[in-house]
PDB file of C-alpha atoms in Angstrom:
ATOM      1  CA  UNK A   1      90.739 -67.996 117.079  1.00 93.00           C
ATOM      2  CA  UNK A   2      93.925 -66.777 118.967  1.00 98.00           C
ATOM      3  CA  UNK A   3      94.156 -64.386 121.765  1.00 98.00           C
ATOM      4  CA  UNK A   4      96.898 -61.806 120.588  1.00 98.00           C
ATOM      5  CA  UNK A   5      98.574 -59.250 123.279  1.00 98.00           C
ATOM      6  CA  UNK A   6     100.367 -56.211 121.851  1.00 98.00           C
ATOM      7  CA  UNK A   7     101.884 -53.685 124.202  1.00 98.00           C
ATOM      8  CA  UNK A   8     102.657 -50.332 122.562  1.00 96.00           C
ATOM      9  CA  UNK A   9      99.722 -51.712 119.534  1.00 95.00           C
ATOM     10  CA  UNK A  10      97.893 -47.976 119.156  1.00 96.00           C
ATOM     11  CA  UNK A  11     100.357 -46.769 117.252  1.00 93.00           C
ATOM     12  CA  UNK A  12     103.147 -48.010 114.352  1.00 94.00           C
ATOM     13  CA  UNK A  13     104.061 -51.592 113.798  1.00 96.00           C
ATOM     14  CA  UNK A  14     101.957 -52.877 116.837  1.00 96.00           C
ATOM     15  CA  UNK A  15      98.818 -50.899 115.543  1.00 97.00           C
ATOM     16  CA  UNK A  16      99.806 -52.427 112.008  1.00 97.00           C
ATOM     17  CA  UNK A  17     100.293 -56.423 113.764  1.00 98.00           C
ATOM     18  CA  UNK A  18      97.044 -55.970 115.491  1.00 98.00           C
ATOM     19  CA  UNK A  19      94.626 -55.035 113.100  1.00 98.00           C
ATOM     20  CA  UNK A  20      96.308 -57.097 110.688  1.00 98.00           C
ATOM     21  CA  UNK A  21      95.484 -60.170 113.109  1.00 98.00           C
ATOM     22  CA  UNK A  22      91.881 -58.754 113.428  1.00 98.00           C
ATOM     23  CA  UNK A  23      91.552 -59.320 110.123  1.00 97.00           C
ATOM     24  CA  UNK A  24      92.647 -62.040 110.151  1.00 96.00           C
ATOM     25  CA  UNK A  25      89.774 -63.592 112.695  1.00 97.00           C
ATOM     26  CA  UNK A  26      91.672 -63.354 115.848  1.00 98.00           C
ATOM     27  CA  UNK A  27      91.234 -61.510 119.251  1.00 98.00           C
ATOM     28  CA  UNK A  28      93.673 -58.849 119.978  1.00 98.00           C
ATOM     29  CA  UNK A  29      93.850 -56.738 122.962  1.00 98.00           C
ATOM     30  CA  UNK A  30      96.039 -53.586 123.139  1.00 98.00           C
ATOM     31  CA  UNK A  31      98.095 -51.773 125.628  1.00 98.00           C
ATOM     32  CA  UNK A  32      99.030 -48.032 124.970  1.00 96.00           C
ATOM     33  CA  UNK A  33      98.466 -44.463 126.813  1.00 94.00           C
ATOM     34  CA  UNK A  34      97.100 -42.531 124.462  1.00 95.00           C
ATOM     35  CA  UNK A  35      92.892 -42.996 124.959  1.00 97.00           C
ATOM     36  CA  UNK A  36      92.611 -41.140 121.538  1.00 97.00           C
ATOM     37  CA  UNK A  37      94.777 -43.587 119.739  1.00 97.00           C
ATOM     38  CA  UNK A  38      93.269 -46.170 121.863  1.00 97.00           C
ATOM     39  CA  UNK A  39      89.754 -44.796 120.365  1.00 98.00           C
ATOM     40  CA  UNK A  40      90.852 -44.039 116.654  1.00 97.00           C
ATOM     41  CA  UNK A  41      92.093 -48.363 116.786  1.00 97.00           C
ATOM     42  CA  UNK A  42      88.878 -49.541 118.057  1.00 98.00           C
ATOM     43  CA  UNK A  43      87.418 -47.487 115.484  1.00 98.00           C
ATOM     44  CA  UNK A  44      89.193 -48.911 112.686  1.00 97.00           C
ATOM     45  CA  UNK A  45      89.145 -52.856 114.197  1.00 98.00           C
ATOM     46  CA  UNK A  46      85.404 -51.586 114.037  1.00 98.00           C
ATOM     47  CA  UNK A  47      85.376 -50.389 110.353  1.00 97.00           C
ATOM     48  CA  UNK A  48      87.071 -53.771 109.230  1.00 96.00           C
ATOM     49  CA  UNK A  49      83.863 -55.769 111.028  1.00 97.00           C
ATOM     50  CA  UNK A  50      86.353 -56.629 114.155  1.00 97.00           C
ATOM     51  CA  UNK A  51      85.070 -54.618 116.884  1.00 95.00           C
ATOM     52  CA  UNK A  52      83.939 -57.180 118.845  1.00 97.00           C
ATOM     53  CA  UNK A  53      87.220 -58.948 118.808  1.00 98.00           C
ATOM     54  CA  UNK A  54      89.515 -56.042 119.909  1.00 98.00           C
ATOM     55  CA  UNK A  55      90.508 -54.582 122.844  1.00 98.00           C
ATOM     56  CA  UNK A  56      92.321 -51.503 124.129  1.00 98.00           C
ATOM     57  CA  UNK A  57      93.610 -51.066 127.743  1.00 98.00           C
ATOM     58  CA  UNK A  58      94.684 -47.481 129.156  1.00 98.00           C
ATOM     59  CA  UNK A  59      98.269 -47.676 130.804  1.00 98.00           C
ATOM     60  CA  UNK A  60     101.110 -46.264 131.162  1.00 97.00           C
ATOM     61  CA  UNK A  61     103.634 -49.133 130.933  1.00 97.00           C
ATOM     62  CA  UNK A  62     106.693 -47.010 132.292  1.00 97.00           C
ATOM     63  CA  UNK A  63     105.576 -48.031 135.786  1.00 98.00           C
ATOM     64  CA  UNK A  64     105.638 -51.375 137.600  1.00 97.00           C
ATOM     65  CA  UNK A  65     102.308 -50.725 139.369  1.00 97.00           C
ATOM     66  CA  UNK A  66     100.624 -50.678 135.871  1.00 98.00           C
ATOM     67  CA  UNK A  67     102.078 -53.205 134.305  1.00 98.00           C
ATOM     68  CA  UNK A  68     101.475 -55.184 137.167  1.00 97.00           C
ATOM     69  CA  UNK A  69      97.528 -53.939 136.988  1.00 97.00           C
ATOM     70  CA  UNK A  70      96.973 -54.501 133.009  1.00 98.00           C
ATOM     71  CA  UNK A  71      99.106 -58.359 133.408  1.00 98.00           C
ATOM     72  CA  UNK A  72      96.673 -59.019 136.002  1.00 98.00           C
ATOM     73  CA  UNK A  73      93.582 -57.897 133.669  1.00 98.00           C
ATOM     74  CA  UNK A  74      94.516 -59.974 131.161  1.00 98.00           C
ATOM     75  CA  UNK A  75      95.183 -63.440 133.133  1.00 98.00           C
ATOM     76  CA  UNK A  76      92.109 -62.775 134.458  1.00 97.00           C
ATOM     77  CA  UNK A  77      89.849 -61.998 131.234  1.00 97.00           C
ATOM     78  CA  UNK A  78      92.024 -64.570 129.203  1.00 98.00           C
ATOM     79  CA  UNK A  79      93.106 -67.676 130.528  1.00 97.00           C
ATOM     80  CA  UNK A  80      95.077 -68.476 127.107  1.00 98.00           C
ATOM     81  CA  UNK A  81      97.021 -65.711 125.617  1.00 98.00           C
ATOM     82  CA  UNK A  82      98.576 -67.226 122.165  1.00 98.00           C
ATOM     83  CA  UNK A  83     100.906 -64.537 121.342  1.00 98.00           C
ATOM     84  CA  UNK A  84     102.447 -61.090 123.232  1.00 98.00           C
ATOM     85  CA  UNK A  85     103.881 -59.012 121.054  1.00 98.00           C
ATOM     86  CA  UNK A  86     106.458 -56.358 123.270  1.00 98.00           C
ATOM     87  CA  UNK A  87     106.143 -53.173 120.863  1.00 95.00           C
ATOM     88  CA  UNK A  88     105.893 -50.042 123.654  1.00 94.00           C
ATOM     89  CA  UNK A  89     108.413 -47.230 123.034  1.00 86.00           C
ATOM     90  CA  UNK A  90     109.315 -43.667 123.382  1.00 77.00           C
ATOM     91  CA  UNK A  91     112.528 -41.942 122.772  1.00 78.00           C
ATOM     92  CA  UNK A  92     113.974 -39.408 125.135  1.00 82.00           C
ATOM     93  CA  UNK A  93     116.661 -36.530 124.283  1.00 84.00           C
ATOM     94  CA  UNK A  94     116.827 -36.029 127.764  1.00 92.00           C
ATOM     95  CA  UNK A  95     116.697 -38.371 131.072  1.00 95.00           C
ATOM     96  CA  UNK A  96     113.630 -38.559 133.227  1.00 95.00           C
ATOM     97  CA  UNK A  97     112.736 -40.994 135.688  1.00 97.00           C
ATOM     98  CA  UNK A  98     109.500 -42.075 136.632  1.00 97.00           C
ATOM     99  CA  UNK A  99     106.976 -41.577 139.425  1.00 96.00           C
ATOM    100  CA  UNK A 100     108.682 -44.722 141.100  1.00 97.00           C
ATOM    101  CA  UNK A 101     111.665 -43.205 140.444  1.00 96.00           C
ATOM    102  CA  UNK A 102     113.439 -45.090 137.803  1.00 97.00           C
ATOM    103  CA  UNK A 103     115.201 -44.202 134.643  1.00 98.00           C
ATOM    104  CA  UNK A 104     112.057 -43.936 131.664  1.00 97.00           C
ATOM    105  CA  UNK A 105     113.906 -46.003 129.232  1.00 96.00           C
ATOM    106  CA  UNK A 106     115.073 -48.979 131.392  1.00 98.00           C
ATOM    107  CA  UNK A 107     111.352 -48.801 133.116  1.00 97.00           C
ATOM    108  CA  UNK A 108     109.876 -49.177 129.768  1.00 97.00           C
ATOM    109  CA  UNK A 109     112.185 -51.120 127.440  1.00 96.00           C
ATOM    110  CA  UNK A 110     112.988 -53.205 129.561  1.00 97.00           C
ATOM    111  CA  UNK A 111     111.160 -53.807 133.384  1.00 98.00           C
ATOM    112  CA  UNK A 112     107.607 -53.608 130.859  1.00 98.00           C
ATOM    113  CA  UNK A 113     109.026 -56.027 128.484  1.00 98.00           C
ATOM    114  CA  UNK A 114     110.018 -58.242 131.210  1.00 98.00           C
ATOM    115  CA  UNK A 115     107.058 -57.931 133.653  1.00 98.00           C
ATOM    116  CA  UNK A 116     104.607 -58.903 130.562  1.00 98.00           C
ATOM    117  CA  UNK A 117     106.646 -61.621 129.615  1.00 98.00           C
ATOM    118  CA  UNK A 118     107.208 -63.434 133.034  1.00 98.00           C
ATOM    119  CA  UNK A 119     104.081 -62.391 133.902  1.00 98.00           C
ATOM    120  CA  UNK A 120     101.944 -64.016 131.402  1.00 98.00           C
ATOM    121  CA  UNK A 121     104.036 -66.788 131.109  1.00 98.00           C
ATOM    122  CA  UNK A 122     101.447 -69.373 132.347  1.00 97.00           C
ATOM    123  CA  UNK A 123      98.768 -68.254 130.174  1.00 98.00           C
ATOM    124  CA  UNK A 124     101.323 -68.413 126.717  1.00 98.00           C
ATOM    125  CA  UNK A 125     102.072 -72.132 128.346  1.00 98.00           C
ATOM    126  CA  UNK A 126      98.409 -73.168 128.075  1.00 98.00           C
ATOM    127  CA  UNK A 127      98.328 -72.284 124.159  1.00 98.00           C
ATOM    128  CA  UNK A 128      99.458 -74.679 121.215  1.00 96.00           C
ATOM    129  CA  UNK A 129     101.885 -72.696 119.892  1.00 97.00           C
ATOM    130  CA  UNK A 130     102.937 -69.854 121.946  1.00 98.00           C
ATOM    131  CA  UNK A 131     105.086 -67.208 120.940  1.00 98.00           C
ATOM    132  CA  UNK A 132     106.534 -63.734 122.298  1.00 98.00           C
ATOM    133  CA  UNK A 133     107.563 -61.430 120.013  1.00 98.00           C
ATOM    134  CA  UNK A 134     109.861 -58.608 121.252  1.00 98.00           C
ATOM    135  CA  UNK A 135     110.643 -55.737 118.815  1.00 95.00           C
ATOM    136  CA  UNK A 136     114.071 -55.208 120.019  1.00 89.00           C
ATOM    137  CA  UNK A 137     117.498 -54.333 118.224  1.00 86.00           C
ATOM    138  CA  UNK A 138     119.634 -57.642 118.584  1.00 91.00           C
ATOM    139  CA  UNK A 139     122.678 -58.649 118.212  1.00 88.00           C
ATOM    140  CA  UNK A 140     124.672 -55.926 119.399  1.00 87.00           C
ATOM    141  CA  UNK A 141     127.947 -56.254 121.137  1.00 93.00           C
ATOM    142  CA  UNK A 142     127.536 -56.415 125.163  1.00 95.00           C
ATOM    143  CA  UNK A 143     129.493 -53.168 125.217  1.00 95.00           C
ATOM    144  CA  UNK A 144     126.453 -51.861 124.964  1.00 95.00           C
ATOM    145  CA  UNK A 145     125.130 -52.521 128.735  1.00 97.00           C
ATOM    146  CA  UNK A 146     126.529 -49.445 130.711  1.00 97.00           C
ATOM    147  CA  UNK A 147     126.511 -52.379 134.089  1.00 98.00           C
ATOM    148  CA  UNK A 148     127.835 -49.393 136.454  1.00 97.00           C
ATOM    149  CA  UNK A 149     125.009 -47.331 136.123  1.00 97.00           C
ATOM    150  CA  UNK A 150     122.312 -49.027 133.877  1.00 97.00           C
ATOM    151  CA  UNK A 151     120.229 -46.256 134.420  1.00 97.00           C
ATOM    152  CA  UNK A 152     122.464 -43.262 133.387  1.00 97.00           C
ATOM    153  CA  UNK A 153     121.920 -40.977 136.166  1.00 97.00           C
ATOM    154  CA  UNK A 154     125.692 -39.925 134.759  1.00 96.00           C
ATOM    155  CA  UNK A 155     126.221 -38.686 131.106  1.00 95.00           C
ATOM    156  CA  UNK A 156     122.768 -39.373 129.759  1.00 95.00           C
ATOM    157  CA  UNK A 157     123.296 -40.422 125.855  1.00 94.00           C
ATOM    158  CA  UNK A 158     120.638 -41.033 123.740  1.00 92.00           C
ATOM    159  CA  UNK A 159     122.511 -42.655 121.630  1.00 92.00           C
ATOM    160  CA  UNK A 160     124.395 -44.485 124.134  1.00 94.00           C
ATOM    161  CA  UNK A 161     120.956 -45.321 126.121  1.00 95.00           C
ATOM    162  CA  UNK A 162     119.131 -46.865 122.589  1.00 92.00           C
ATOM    163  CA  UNK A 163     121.778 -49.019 122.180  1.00 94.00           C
ATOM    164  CA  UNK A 164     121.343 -50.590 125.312  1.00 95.00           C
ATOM    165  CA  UNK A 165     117.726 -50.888 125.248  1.00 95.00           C
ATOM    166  CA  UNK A 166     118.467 -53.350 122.079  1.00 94.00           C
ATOM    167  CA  UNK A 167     120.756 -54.930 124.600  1.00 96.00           C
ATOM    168  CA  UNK A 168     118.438 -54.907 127.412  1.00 97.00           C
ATOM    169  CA  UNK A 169     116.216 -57.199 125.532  1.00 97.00           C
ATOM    170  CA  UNK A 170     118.836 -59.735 123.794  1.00 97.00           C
ATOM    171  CA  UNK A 171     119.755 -60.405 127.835  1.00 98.00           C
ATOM    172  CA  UNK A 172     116.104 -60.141 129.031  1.00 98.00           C
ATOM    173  CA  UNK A 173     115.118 -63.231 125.874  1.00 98.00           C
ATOM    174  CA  UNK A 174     118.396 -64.968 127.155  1.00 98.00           C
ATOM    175  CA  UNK A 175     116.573 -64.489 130.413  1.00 98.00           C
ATOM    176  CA  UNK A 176     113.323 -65.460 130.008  1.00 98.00           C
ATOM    177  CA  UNK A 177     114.022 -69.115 128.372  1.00 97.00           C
ATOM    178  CA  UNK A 178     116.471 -69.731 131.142  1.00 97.00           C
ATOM    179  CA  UNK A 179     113.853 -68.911 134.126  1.00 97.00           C
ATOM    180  CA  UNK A 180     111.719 -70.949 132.025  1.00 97.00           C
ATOM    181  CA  UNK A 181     113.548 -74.519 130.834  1.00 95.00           C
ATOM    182  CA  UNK A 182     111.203 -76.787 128.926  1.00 94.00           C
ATOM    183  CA  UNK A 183     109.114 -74.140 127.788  1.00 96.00           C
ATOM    184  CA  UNK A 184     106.686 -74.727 124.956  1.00 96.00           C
ATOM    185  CA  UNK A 185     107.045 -70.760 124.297  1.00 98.00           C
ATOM    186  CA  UNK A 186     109.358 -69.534 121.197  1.00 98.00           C
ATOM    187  CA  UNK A 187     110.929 -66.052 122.051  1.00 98.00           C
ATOM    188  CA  UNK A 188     111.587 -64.501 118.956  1.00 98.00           C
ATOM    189  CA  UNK A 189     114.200 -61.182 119.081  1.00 98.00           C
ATOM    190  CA  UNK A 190     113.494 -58.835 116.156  1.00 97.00           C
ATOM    191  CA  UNK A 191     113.763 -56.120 113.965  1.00 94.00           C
ATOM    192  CA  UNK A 192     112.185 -54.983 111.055  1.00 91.00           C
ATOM    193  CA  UNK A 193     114.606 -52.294 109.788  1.00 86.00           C
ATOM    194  CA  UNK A 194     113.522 -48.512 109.617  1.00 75.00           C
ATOM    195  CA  UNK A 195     110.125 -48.170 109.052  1.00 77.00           C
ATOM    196  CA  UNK A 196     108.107 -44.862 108.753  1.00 64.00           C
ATOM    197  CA  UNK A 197     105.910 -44.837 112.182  1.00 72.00           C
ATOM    198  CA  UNK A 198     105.353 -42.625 114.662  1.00 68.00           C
ATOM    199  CA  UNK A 199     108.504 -42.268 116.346  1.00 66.00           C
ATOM    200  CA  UNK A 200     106.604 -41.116 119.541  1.00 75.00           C
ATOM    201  CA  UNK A 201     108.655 -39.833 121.912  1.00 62.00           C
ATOM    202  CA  UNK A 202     110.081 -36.318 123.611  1.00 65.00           C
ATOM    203  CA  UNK A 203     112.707 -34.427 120.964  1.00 55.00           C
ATOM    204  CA  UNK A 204     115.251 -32.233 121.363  1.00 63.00           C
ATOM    205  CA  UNK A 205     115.593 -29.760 118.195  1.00 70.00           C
ATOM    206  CA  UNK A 206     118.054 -31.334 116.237  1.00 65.00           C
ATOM    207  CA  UNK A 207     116.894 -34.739 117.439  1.00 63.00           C
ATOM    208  CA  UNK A 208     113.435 -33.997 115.826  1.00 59.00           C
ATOM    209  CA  UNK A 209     115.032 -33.123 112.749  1.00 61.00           C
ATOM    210  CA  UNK A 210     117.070 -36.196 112.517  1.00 62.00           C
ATOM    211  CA  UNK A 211     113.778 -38.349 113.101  1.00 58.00           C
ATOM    212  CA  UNK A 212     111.603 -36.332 110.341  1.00 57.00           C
ATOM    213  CA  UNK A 213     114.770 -37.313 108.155  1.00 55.00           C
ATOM    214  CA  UNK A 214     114.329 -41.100 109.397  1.00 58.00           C
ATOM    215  CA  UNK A 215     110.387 -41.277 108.755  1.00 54.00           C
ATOM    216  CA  UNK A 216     111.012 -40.041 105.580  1.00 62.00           C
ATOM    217  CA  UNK A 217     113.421 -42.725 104.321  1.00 62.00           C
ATOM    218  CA  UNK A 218     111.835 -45.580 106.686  1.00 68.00           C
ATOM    219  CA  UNK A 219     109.665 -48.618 104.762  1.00 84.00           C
ATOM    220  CA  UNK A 220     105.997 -48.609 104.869  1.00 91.00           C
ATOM    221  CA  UNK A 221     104.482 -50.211 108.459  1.00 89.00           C
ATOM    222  CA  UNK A 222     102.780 -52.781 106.188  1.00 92.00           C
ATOM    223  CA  UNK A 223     106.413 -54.052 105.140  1.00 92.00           C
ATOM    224  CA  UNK A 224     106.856 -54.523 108.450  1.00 93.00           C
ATOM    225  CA  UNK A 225     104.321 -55.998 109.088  1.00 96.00           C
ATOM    226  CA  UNK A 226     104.822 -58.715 106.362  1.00 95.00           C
ATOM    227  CA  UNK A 227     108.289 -59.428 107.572  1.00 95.00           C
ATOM    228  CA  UNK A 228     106.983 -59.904 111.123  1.00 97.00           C
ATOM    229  CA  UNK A 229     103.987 -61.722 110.960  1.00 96.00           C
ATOM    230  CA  UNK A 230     105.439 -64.899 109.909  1.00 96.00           C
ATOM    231  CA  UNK A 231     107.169 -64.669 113.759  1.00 97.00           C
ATOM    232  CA  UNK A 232     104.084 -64.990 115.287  1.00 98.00           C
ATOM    233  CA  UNK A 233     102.381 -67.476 112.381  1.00 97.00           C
ATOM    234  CA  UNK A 234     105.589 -69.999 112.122  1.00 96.00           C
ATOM    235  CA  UNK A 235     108.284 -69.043 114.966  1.00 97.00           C
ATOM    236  CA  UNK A 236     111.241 -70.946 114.942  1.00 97.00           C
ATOM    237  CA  UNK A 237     111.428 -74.722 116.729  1.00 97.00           C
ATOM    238  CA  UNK A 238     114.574 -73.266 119.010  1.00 97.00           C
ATOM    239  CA  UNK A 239     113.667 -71.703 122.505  1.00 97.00           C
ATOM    240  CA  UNK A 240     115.158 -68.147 121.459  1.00 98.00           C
ATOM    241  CA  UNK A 241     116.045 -66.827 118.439  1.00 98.00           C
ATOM    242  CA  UNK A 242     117.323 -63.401 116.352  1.00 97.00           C
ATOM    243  CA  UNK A 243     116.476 -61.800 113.495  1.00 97.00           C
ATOM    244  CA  UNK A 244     117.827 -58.272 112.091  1.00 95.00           C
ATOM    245  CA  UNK A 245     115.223 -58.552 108.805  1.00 94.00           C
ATOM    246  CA  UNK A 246     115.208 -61.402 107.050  1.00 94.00           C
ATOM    247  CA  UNK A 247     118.801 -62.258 108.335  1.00 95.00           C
ATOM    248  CA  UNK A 248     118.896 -64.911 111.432  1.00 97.00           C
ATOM    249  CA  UNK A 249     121.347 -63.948 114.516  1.00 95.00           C
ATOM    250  CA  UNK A 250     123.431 -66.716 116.362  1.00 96.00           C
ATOM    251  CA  UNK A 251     122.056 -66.003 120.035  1.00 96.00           C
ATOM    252  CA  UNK A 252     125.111 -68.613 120.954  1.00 94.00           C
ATOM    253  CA  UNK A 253     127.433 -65.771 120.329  1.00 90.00           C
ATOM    254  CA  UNK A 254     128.769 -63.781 123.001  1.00 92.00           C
ATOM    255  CA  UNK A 255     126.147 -60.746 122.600  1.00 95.00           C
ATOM    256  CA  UNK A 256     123.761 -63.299 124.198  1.00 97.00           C
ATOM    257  CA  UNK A 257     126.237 -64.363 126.785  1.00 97.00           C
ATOM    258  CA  UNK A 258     124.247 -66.457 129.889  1.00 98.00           C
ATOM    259  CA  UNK A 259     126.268 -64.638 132.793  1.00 98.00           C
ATOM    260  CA  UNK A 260     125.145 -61.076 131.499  1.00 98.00           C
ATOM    261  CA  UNK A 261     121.689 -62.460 131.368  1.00 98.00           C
ATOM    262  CA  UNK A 262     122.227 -63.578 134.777  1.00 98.00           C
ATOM    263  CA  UNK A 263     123.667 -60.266 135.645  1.00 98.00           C
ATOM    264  CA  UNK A 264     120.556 -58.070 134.541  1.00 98.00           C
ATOM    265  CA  UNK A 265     117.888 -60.511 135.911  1.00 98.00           C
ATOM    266  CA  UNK A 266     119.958 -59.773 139.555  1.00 97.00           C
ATOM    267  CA  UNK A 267     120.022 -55.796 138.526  1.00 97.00           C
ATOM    268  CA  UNK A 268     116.355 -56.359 137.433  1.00 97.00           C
ATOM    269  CA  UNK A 269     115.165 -57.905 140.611  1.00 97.00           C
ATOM    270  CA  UNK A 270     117.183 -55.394 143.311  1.00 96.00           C
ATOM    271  CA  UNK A 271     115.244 -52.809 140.873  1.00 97.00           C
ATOM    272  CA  UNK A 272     111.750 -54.319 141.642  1.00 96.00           C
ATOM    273  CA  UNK A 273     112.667 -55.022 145.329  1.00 91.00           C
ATOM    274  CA  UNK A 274     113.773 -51.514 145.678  1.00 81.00           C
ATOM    275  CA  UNK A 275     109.669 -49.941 144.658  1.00 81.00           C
ATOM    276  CA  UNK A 276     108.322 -52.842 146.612  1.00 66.00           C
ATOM    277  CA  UNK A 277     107.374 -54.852 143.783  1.00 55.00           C
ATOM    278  CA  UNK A 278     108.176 -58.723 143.622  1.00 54.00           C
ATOM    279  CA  UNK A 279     110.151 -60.070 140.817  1.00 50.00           C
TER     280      UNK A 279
END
């Protein structure tokens, strides 16, 4: 039996991974803020004969302090964690920052993804074959990373801030396998393509309409799902690796360029010194 952790897994594809996994016979444990969603999944891991193997955990994983709170639950509860899958997201017309006062989007797409990923590093080590599986946009040019003000406290985009959070998490992969060398864990980059789920987020009028318009032409979560699952049940042999569908990205390429990696993870940690948080 594996020990599966999905962040953002109450709703959409990470709902869709982690009762798929249930069914599967594993133990899955997910992270979302939404206690009713959080209910109505334990319900259905219930209805499938699972409930005993799944897990929900209340947080709101735009802020350090609670990512830092549910990491900690889970080294504690599970001292092997086989696979974390990094699905948390919510779109923003317009920029807010956080109680600890940074930017929602970089917070959550990217300190979260990070903070999970170093932070449960250990416990992936100690499984057989250990995989993290960040639902991300690669492959994007680094043109993308706004480096003057990554948090776009000037001329907040949407469309300019989304692209970034794809980029955010190429870097943060690039990242992670060089803060770890000789790592037994297989970071695997991807997306799915559209896919009709909930889109959760905070909409602007004509930004709601645009999404309606994208739900309605997305693929089915269980496609998704299907395309995914074979990340987590076969990843690649490679450290880090891409994949926009079924098509495989060269992360030797210049989107996943070392020195930008090396560039965020110093942005990243003057971020986390600045709330009082260690790296």
């Amino acid at each position: 039996m594996r020990t599966i952790v999905i962040t953002g897994g109450t709703d959409g594809i990470g709902k869709g991974l982690g009762l798929h996994y249930l069914g599967r016979g594993d133990r899955v444990v997910v992270v979302g803020s939404d206690p009713d969603k959080g209910r109505r999944f334990l319900e259905e891991a219930a209805a499938i004969g699972s409930g005993e193997r799944a897990a929900y955990i209340r947080a709101d994983l735009s802020l350090v302090a609670e990512n830092r709170r549910v990491v900690a639950e889970i080294a504690r509860s599970h001292p092997v964690v086989d696979a974390l899958v990094l699905a948390a997201r919510y779109y923003r017309s317009t920029r807010g920052e956080t109680a600890e006062g940074i930017e929602h989007n970089f917070a959550l797409f990217h300190l979260s993804r990070h903070l999970f990923s170093h932070g449960l590093a250990d416990r992936l080590e100690a499984a057989e074959r250990p995989v993290i599986l960040n639902l991300a946009g690669p492959g994007t040019d680094l043109s993308a990373m706004n480096w003057d003000d990554p948090q776009f406290t000037r001329d907040y985009r949407p469309d300019r801030v989304m692209a970034q959070c794809g980029k955010l998490s190429d870097l943060g992969g690039v990242a992670f396998t060089a803060a770890h060398p000789g790592t037994r864990i297989r970071y695997v980059l991807a997306h799915p393509g559209l896919t009709a789920t909930g889109f959760t987020g905070d909409y602007s009028e004509a930004d709601a309409a645009l999404v309606a318009g994208m739900h309605d032409r997305g693929q089915p979560v269980d496609a998704a799902v299907d395309m995914l699952r074979r990340h987590l049940d076969d990843p690649d042999p490679e450290p880090l690796s891409a994949y926009m569908q079924h098509t495989k990205i060269d992360v030797d390429g210049a989107p996943f360029d070392p020195a930008a990696a090396r560039r965020l993870a110093d942005i990243t940690a003057a971020v986390l010194s600045g709330i009082g948080q260690p790296v």
